[in-house]
Short mmCIF file of C-alpha atoms in Angstrom, two decimals:
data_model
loop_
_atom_site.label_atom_id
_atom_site.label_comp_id
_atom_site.label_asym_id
_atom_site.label_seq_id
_atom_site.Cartn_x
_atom_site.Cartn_y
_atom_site.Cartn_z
CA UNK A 971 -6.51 -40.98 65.35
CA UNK A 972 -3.34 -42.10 67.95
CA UNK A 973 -3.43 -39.98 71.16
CA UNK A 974 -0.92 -37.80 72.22
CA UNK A 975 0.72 -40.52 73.98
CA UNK A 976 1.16 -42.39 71.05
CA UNK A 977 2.51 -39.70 69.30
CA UNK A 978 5.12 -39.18 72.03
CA UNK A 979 5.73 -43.13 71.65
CA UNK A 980 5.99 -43.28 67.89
CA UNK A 981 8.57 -39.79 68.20
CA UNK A 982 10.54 -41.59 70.68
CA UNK A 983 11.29 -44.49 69.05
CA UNK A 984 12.17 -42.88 65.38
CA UNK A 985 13.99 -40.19 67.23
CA UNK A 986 18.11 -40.57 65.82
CA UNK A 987 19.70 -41.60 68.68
CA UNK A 988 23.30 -39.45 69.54
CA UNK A 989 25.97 -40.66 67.41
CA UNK A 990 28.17 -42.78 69.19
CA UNK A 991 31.62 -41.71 69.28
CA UNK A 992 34.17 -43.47 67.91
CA UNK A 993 37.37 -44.82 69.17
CA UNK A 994 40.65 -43.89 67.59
CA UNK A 995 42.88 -46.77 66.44
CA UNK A 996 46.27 -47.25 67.24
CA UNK A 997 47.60 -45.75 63.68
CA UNK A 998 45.26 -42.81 63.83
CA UNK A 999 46.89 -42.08 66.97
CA UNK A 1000 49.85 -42.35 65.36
CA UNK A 1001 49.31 -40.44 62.45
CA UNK A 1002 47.77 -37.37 64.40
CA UNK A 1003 51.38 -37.48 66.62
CA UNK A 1004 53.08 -37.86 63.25
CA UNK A 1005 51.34 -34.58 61.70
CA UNK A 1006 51.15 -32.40 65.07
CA UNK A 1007 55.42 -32.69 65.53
CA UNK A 1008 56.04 -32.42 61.97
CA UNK A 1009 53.27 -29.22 61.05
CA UNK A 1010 53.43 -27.45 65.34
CA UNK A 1011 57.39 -28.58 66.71
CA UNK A 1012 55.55 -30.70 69.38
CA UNK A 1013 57.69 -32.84 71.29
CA UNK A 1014 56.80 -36.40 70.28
CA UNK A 1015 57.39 -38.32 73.91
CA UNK A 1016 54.80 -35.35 75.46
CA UNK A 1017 52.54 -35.47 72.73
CA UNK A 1018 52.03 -39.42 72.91
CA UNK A 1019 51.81 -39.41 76.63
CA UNK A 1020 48.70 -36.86 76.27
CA UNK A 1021 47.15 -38.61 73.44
CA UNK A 1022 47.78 -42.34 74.90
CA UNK A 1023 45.95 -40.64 78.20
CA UNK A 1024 42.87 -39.59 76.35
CA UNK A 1025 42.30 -42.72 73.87
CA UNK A 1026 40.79 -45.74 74.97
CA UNK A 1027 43.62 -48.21 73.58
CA UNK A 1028 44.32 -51.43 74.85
CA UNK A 1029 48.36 -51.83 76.10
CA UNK A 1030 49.16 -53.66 73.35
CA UNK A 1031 47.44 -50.95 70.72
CA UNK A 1032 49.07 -48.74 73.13
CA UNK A 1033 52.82 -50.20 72.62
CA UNK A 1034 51.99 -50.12 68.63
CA UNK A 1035 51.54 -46.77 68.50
CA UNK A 1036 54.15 -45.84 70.49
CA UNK A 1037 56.19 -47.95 68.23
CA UNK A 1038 54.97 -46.10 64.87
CA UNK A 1039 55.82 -43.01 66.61
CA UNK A 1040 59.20 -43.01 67.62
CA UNK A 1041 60.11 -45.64 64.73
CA UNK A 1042 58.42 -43.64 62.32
CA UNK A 1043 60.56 -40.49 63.46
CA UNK A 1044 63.58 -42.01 63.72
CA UNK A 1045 63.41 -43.98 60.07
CA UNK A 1046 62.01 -40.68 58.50
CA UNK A 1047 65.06 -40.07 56.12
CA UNK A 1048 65.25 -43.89 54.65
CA UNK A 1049 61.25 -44.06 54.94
CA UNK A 1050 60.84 -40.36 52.64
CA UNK A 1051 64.10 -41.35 50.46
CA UNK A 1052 62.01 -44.74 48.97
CA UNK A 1053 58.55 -42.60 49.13
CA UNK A 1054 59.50 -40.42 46.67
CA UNK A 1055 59.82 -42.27 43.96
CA UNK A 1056 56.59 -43.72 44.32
CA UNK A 1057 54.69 -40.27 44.66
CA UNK A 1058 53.91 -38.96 41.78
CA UNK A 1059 53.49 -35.33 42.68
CA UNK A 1060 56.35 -35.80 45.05
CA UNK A 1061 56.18 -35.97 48.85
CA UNK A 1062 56.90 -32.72 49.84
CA UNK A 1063 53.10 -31.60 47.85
CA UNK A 1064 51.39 -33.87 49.94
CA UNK A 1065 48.83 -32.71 52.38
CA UNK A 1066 51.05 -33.63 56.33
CA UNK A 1067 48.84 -36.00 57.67
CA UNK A 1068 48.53 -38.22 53.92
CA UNK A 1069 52.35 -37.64 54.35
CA UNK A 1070 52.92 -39.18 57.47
CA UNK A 1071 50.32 -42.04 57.33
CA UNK A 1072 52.46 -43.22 54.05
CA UNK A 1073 55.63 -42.76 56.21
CA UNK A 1074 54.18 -44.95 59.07
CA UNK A 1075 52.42 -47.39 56.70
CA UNK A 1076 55.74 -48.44 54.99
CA UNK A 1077 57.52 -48.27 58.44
CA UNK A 1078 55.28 -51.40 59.34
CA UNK A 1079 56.30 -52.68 56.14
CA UNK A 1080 59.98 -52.80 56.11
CA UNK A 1081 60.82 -52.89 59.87
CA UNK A 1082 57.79 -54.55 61.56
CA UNK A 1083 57.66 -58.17 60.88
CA UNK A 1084 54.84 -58.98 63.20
CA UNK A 1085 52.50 -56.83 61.20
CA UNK A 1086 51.61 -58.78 57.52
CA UNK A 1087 51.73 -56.15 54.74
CA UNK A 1088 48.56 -56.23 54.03
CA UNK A 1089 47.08 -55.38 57.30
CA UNK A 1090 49.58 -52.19 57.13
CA UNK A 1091 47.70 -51.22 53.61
CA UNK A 1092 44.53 -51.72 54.37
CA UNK A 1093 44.25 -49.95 58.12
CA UNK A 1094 46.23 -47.20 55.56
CA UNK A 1095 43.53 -47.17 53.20
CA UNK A 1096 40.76 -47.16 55.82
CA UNK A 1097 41.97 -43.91 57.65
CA UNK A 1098 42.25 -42.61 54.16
CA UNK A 1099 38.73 -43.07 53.24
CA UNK A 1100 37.63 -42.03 56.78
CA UNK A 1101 39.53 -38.40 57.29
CA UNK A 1102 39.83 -37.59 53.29
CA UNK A 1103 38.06 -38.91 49.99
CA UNK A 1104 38.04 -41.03 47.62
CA UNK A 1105 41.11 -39.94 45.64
CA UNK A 1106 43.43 -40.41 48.68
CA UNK A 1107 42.44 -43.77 49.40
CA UNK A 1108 42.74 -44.56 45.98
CA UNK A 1109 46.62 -42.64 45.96
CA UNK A 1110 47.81 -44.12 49.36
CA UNK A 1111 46.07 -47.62 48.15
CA UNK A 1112 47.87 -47.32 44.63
CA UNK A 1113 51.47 -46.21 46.26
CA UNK A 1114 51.61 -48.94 49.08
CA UNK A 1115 50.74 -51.84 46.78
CA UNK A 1116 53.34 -50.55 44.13
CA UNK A 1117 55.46 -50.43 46.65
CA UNK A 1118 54.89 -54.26 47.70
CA UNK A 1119 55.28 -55.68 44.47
CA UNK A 1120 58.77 -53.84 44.21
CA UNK A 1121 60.08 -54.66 48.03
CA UNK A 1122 63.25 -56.34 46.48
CA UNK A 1123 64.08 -52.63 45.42
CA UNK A 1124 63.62 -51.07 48.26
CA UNK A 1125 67.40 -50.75 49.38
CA UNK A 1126 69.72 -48.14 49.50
CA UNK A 1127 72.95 -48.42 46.78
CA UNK A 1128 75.82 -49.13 48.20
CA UNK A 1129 77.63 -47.41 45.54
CA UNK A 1130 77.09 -43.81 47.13
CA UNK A 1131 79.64 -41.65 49.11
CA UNK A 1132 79.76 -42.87 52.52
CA UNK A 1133 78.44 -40.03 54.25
CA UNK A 1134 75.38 -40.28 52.39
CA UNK A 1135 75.18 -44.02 52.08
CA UNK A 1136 75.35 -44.33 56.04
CA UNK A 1137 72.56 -41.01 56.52
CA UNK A 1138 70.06 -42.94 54.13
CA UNK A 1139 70.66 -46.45 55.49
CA UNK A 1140 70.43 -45.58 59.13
CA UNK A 1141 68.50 -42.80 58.86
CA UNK A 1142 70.28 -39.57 60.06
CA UNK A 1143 70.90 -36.11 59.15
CA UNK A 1144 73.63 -35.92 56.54
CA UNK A 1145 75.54 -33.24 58.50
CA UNK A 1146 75.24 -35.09 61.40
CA UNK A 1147 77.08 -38.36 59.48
CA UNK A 1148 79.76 -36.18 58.35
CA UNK A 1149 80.52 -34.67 61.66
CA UNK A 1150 81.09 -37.85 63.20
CA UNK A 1151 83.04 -39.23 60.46
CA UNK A 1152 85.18 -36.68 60.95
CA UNK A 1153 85.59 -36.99 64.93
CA UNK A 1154 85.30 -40.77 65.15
CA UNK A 1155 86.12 -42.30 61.42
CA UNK A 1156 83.20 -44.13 59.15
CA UNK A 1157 83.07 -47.36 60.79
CA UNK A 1158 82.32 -45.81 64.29
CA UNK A 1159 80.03 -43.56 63.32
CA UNK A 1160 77.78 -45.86 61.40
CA UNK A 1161 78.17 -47.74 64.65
CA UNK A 1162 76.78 -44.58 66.13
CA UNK A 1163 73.48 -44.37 64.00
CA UNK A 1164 73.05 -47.74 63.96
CA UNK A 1165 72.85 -47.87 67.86
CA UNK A 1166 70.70 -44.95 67.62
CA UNK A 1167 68.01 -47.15 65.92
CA UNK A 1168 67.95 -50.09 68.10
CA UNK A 1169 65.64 -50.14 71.26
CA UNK A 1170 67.49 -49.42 74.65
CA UNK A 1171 67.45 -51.69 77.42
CA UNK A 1172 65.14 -51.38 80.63
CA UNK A 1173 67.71 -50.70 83.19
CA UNK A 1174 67.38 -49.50 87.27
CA UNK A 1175 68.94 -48.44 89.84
CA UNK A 1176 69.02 -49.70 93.36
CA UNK A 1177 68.30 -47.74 96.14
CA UNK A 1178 71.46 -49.06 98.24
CA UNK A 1179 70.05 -46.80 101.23
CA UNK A 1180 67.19 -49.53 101.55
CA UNK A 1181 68.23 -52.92 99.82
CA UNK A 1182 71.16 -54.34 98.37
CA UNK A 1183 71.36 -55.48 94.55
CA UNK A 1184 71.49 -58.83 95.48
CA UNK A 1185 68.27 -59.07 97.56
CA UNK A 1186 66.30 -57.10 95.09
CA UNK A 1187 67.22 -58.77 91.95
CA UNK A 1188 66.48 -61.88 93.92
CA UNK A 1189 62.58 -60.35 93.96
CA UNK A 1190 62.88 -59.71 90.70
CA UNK A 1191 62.86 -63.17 89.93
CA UNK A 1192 61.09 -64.51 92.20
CA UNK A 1193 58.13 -62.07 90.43
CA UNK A 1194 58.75 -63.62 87.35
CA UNK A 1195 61.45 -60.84 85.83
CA UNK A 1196 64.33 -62.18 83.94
CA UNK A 1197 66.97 -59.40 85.52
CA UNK A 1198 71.40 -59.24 84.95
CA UNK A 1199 73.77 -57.27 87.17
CA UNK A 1200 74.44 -54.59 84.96
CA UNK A 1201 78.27 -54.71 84.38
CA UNK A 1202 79.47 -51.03 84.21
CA UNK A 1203 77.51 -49.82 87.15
CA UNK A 1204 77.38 -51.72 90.49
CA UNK A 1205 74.12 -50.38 91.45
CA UNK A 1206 72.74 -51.24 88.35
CA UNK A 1207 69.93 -54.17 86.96
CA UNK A 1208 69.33 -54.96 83.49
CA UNK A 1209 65.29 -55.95 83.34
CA UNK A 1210 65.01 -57.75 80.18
CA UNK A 1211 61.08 -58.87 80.88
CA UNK A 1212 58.40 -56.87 83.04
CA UNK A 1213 57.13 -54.22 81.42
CA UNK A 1214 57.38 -50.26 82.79
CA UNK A 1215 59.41 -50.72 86.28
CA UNK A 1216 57.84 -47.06 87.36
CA UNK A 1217 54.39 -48.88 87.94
CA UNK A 1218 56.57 -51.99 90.42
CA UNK A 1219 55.73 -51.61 94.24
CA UNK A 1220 59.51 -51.66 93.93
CA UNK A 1221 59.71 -48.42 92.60
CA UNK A 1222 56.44 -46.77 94.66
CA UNK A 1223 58.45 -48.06 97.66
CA UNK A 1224 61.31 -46.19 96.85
CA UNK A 1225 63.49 -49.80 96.14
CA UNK A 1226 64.83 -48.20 92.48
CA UNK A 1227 64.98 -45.53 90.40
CA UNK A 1228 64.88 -46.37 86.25
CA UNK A 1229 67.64 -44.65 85.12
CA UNK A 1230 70.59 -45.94 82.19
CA UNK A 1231 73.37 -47.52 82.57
CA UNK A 1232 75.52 -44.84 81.40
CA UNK A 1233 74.02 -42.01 83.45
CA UNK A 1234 74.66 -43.85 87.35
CA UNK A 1235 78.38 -43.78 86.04
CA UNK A 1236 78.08 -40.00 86.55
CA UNK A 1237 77.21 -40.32 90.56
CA UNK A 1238 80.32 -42.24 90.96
CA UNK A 1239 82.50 -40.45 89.02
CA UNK A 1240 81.63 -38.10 91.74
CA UNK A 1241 82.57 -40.16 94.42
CA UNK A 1242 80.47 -38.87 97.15
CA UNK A 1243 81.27 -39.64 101.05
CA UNK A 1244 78.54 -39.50 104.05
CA UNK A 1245 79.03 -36.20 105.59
CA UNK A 1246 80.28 -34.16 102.81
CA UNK A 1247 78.53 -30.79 101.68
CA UNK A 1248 77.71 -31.06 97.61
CA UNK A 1249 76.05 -29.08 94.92
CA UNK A 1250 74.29 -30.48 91.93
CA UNK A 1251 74.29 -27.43 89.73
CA UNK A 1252 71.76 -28.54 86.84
CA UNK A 1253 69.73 -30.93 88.72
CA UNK A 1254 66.95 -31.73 87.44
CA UNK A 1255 64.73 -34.44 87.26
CA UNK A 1256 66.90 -35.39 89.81
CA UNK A 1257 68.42 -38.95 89.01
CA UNK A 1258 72.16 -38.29 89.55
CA UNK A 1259 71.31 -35.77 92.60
CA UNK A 1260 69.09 -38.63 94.27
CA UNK A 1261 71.65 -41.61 93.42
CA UNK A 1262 74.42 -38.88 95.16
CA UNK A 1263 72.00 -39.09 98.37
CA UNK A 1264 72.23 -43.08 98.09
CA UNK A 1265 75.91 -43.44 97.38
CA UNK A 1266 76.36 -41.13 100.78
CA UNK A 1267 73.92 -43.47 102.84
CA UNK A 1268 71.68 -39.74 103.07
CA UNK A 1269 74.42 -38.30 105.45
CA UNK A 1270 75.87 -35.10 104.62
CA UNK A 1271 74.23 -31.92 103.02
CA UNK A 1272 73.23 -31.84 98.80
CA UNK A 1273 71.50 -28.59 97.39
CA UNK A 1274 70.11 -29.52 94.31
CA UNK A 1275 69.58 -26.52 91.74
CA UNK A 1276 67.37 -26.13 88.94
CA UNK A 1277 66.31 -22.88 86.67
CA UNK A 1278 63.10 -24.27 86.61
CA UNK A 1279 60.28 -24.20 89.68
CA UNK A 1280 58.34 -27.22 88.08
CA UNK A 1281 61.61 -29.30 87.50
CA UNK A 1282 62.90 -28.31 91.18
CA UNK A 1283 59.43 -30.22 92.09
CA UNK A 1284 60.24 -33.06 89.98
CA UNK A 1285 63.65 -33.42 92.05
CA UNK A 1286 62.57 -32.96 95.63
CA UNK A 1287 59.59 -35.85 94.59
CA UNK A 1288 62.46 -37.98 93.27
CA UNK A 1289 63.77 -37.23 97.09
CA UNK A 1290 60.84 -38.09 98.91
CA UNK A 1291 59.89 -41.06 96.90
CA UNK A 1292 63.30 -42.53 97.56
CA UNK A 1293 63.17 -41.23 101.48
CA UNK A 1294 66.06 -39.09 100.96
CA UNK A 1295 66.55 -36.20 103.59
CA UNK A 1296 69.70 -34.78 102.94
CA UNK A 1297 68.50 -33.50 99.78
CA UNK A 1298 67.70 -29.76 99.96
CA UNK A 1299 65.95 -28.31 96.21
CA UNK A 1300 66.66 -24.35 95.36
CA UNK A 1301 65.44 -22.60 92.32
CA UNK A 1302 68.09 -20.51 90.72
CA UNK A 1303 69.94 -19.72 87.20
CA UNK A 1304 73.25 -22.10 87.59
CA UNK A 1305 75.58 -19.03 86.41
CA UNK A 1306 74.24 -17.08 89.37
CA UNK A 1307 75.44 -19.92 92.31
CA UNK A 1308 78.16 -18.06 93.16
CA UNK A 1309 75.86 -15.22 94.37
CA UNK A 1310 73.76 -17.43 96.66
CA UNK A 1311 77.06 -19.67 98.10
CA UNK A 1312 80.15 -18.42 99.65
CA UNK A 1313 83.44 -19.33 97.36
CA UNK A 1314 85.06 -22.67 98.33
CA UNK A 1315 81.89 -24.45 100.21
CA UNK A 1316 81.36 -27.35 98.62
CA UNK A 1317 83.07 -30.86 98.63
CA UNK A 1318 82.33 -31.55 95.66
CA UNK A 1319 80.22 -30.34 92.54
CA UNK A 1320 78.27 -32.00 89.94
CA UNK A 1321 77.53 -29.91 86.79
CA UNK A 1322 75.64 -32.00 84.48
CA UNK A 1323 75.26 -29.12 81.74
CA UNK A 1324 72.87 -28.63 79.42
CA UNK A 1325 74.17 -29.74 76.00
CA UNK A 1326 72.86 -30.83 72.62
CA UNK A 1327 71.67 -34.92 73.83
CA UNK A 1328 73.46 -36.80 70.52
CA UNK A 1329 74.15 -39.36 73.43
CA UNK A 1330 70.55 -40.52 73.81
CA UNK A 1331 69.19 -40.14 70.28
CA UNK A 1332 67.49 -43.50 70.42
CA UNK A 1333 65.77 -42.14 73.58
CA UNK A 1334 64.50 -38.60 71.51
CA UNK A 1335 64.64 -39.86 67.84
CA UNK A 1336 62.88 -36.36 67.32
CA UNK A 1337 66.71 -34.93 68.15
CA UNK A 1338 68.11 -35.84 65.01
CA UNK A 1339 66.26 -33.70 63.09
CA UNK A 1340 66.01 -30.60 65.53
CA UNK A 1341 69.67 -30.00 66.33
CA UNK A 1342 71.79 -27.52 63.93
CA UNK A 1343 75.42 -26.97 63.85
CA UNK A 1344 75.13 -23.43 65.11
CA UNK A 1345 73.53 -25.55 68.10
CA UNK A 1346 76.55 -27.19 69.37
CA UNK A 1347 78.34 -23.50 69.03
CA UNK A 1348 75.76 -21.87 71.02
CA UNK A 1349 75.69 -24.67 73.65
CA UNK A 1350 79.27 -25.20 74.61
CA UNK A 1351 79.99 -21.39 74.87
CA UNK A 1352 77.22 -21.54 77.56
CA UNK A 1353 78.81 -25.03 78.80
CA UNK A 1354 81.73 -22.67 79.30
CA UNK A 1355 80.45 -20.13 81.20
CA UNK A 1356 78.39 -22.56 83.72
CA UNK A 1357 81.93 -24.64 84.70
CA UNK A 1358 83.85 -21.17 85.08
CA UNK A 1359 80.88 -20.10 87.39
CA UNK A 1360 80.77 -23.12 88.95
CA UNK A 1361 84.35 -24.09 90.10
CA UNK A 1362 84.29 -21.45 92.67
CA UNK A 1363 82.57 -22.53 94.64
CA UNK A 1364 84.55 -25.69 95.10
CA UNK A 1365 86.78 -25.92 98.28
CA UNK A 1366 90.45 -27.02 97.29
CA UNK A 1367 91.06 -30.55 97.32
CA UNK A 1368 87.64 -30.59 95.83
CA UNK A 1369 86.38 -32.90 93.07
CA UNK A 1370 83.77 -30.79 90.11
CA UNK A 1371 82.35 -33.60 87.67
CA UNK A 1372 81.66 -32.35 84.32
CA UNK A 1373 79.06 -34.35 82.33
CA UNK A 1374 77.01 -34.04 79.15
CA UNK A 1375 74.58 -36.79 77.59
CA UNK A 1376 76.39 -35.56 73.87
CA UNK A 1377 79.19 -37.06 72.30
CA UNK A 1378 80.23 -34.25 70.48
CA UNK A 1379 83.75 -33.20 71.68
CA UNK A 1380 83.37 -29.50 71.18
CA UNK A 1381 81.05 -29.56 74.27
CA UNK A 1382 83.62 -32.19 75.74
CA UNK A 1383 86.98 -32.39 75.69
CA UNK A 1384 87.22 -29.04 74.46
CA UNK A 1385 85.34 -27.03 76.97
CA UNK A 1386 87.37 -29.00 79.09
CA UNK A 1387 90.85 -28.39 77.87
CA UNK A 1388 89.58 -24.46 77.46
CA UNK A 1389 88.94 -24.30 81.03
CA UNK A 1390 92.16 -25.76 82.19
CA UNK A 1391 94.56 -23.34 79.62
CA UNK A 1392 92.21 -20.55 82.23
CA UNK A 1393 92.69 -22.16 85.43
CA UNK A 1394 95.93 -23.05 86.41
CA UNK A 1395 94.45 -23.88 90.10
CA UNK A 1396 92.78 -27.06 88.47
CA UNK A 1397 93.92 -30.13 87.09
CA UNK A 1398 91.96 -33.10 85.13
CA UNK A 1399 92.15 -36.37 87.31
CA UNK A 1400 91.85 -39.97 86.28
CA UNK A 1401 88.22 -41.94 86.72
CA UNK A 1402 87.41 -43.20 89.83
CA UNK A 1403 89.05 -45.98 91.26
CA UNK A 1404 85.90 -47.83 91.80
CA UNK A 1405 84.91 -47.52 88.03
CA UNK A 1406 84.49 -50.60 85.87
CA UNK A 1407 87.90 -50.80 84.21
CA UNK A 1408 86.08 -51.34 80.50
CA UNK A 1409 84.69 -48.12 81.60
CA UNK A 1410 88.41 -46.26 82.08
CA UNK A 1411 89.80 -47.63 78.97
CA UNK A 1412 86.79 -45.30 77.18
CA UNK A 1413 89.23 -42.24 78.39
CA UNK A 1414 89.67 -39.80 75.68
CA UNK A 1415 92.28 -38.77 72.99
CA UNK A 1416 93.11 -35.81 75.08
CA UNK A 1417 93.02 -37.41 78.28
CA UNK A 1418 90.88 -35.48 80.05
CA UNK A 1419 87.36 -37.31 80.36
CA UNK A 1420 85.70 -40.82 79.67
CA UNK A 1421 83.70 -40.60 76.39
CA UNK A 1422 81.09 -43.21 76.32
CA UNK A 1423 79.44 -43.85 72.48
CA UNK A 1424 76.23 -45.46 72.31
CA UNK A 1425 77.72 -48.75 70.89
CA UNK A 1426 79.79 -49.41 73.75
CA UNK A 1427 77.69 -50.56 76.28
CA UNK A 1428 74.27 -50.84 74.89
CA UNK A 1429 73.96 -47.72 76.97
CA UNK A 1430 73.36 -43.98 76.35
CA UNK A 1431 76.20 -41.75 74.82
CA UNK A 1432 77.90 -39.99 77.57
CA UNK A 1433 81.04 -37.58 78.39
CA UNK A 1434 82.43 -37.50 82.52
CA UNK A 1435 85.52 -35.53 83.34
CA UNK A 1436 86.71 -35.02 86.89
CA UNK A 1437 88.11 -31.51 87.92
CA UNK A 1438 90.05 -31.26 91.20
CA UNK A 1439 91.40 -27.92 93.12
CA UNK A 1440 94.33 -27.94 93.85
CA UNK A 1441 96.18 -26.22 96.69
#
């Protein structure tokens, strides 16, 4: 008979040890994203952040899902339009997350050449197996490899009406296509979603308050980063090797600021001086208001506004990060300014206003699909009412910059032209001198702003237009 001690032994040692938990692979990750925006409205960029934090993925199963994400998102249209004819039951009838790890299987398929087909079926058919049964495996395994034998087929007809042609090739909203071919004519705007799909460009922004362009590009190198003077903004560095700049003792130091090309064109449009008073009506995260303290050597007085008490935060970090003192943060609702501020106090007055972001697509491919028409209506009556609010507080002889990251002239031009048939007092003024003169030539139809399209520069859609009191 064993003793008690060897029972304990022998009870020990069968005992099932705790399963061991497992990691989550880079397409899982993916897949979960995928299924959470499409089934909840999450926000993709927020949702990867938070599930990147929590997996234990290794940077470069980190940049793959991040890849499958956004690319996933943004080729959703072409990827669904070639689906469906290989699902029998159609796609729609599919269960979300079978839906989207078919979408972001033939993603890898037709747009990532680094990843061999069959390493893009099989992971498909693993995750399958793992989260459903047999019969989904066996569907997603059947529909992939059909797919495969029939690549030479996967392309969109050329023979279709442009609008739709262009919406299925690239990828966008079919409403979307037709507005722009109306505004900017078929070969621009399938410039437009084509530029929408292609990666942007790592770009920074000097702190000139600390070191000169030069001297840190010069580091750059010298660390091993192949870097270009960006050539619409003088303050600007094209990083074309080095991985995320926010994690550089350049940018902990307060040295730059990443930030597009497109967006530091908005600071000088402004055309601060040391000493002047300004107000940066929409502010936040801060990345025009802080270049606006650089640009005036941090002499002078900026309030920087935001609705929002954790985006006011955001700014005044941006400040202290980049040793900025002239920078004061206020939380209030932009259409109540005038309350706070005495008419005519400011120098000048940046409203970068809230609009519906068709410049940086390629940033949010999630945009495409969440913007309406009755969008743009609602947003450029409240564009209105912000720059009516706002322009009273300018003093005369005053400079108010109007800027939206949209190219959509309603919220443009138009609000623009609105506000001047209003205000007799103020007159549209030409670019600033100091602009890049490719940059000028971008002025619009109606004369009244610059109108930036993502296809220009490599750089984020964007509208400036310069207001000046007069008297």
């Amino acid at each position: 008979m064993k003793s008690s001690e060897q029972h304990k032994a022998i009870k020990k040692q069968s005992a099932p040890s705790a399963p061991k938990k497992r990691n989550i692979t880079s397409r899982e990750a993916a897949m979960n994203i995928l299924t959470a925006v499409e089934e909840e409205g999450a926000y993709s960029n927020l949702l990867l952040n938070q599930v990147l934090k929590g997996a234990n993925l290794s940077p470069a199963d980190a940049g793959l899902a991040t890849e499958l994400v956004y690319g996933t998102i943004a080729r959703r249209n072409t990827l669904d339009y070639f689906l469906e004819s290989y699902v029998a039951k159609g796609l729609k009838k599919l269960t979300p997350w079978v839906r989207n790890l078919l979408r972001l299987s033939l993603y890898q398929i037709l747009y990532l050449d680094r990843i061999p087909d069959h390493a893009a079926v099989s992971e498909a058919v693993n995750i399958a197996k793992r989260k459903g049964h047999q019969g989904i495996s066996g569907m997603v395994n059947g529909v992939l490899r059909n797919m495969l034998r029939n690549l030479d087929q996967l392309k969109v007809p050329e023979d279709l009406p442009a609008v739709k042609r262009i919406a299925l090739t690239h990828s966008h909203p079919e409403w979307l296509v037709k507005r722009w071919v109306a505004q900017y004519g078929e070969h621009t705007a399938e410039a437009m979603c084509r530029a929408n799909n292609e990666a942007p460009p790592v770009s920074v922004r000097v702190n000139t308050t600390m070191i000169s362009r030069d001297k840190l590009m010069q580091e750059m190198e010298e660390a091993g980063h192949i870097v270009v003077p960006s050539l619409i903004s003088k303050d600007g560095i094209i990083v074309s090797s080095g991985g995320n700049m926010a994690l550089t003792s350049w940018y902990k130091d307060g040295m730059l600021s990443v930030q597009d090309e497109s967006s530091m064109l908005v600071a000088e449009a402004v055309e601060p001086k040391p000493g002047m008073t300004v107000l940066d009506c929409c502010a936040a995260p801060g990345g025009k208001t802080s270049h606006i303290g650089e640009k005036m050597q941090d002499q002078g007085s900026i309030i920087a506004n935001d609705i929002h008490p954790h985006k006011v935060k955001l700014i005044q970090d941006q400040a202290d990060r980049l040793g900025l003192s002239s920078i004061e943060t206020v939380c209030h609702d932009a259409l109540d300014l005038d309350t706070y501020y005495p008419e005519a106090s400011f120098d000048r007055i940046l409203l970068d206003a809230p609009c519906s972001g068709f410049g940086v697509i390629r940033r949010k491919p999630d945009l495409r699909w969440a913007k309406s028409p009755e969008d743009v209506e609602a947003i450029s009556s409240l564009q209105s009412e912000l720059l009516s609010r706002a322009v009273k507080l300018l003093k005369p002889g005053g400079i108010l910059v109007y800027s939206t990251c949209t190219t959509e002239p309603k919220e443009n031009d138009q609000v623009v032209r609105e506000f001047l048939a209003s205000h007799p007092d103020y007159a549209a003024v030409p670019p600033a001198e100091s602009m890049n003169e490719e940059v000028k030539s971008c002025v619009t139809e109606e004369g009244y702003g610059i109108q930036i399209l993502p296809q220009k520069f490599n750089s984020d859609g964007f509208y400036i237009a310069r207001l000046k009191r007069l008297g």
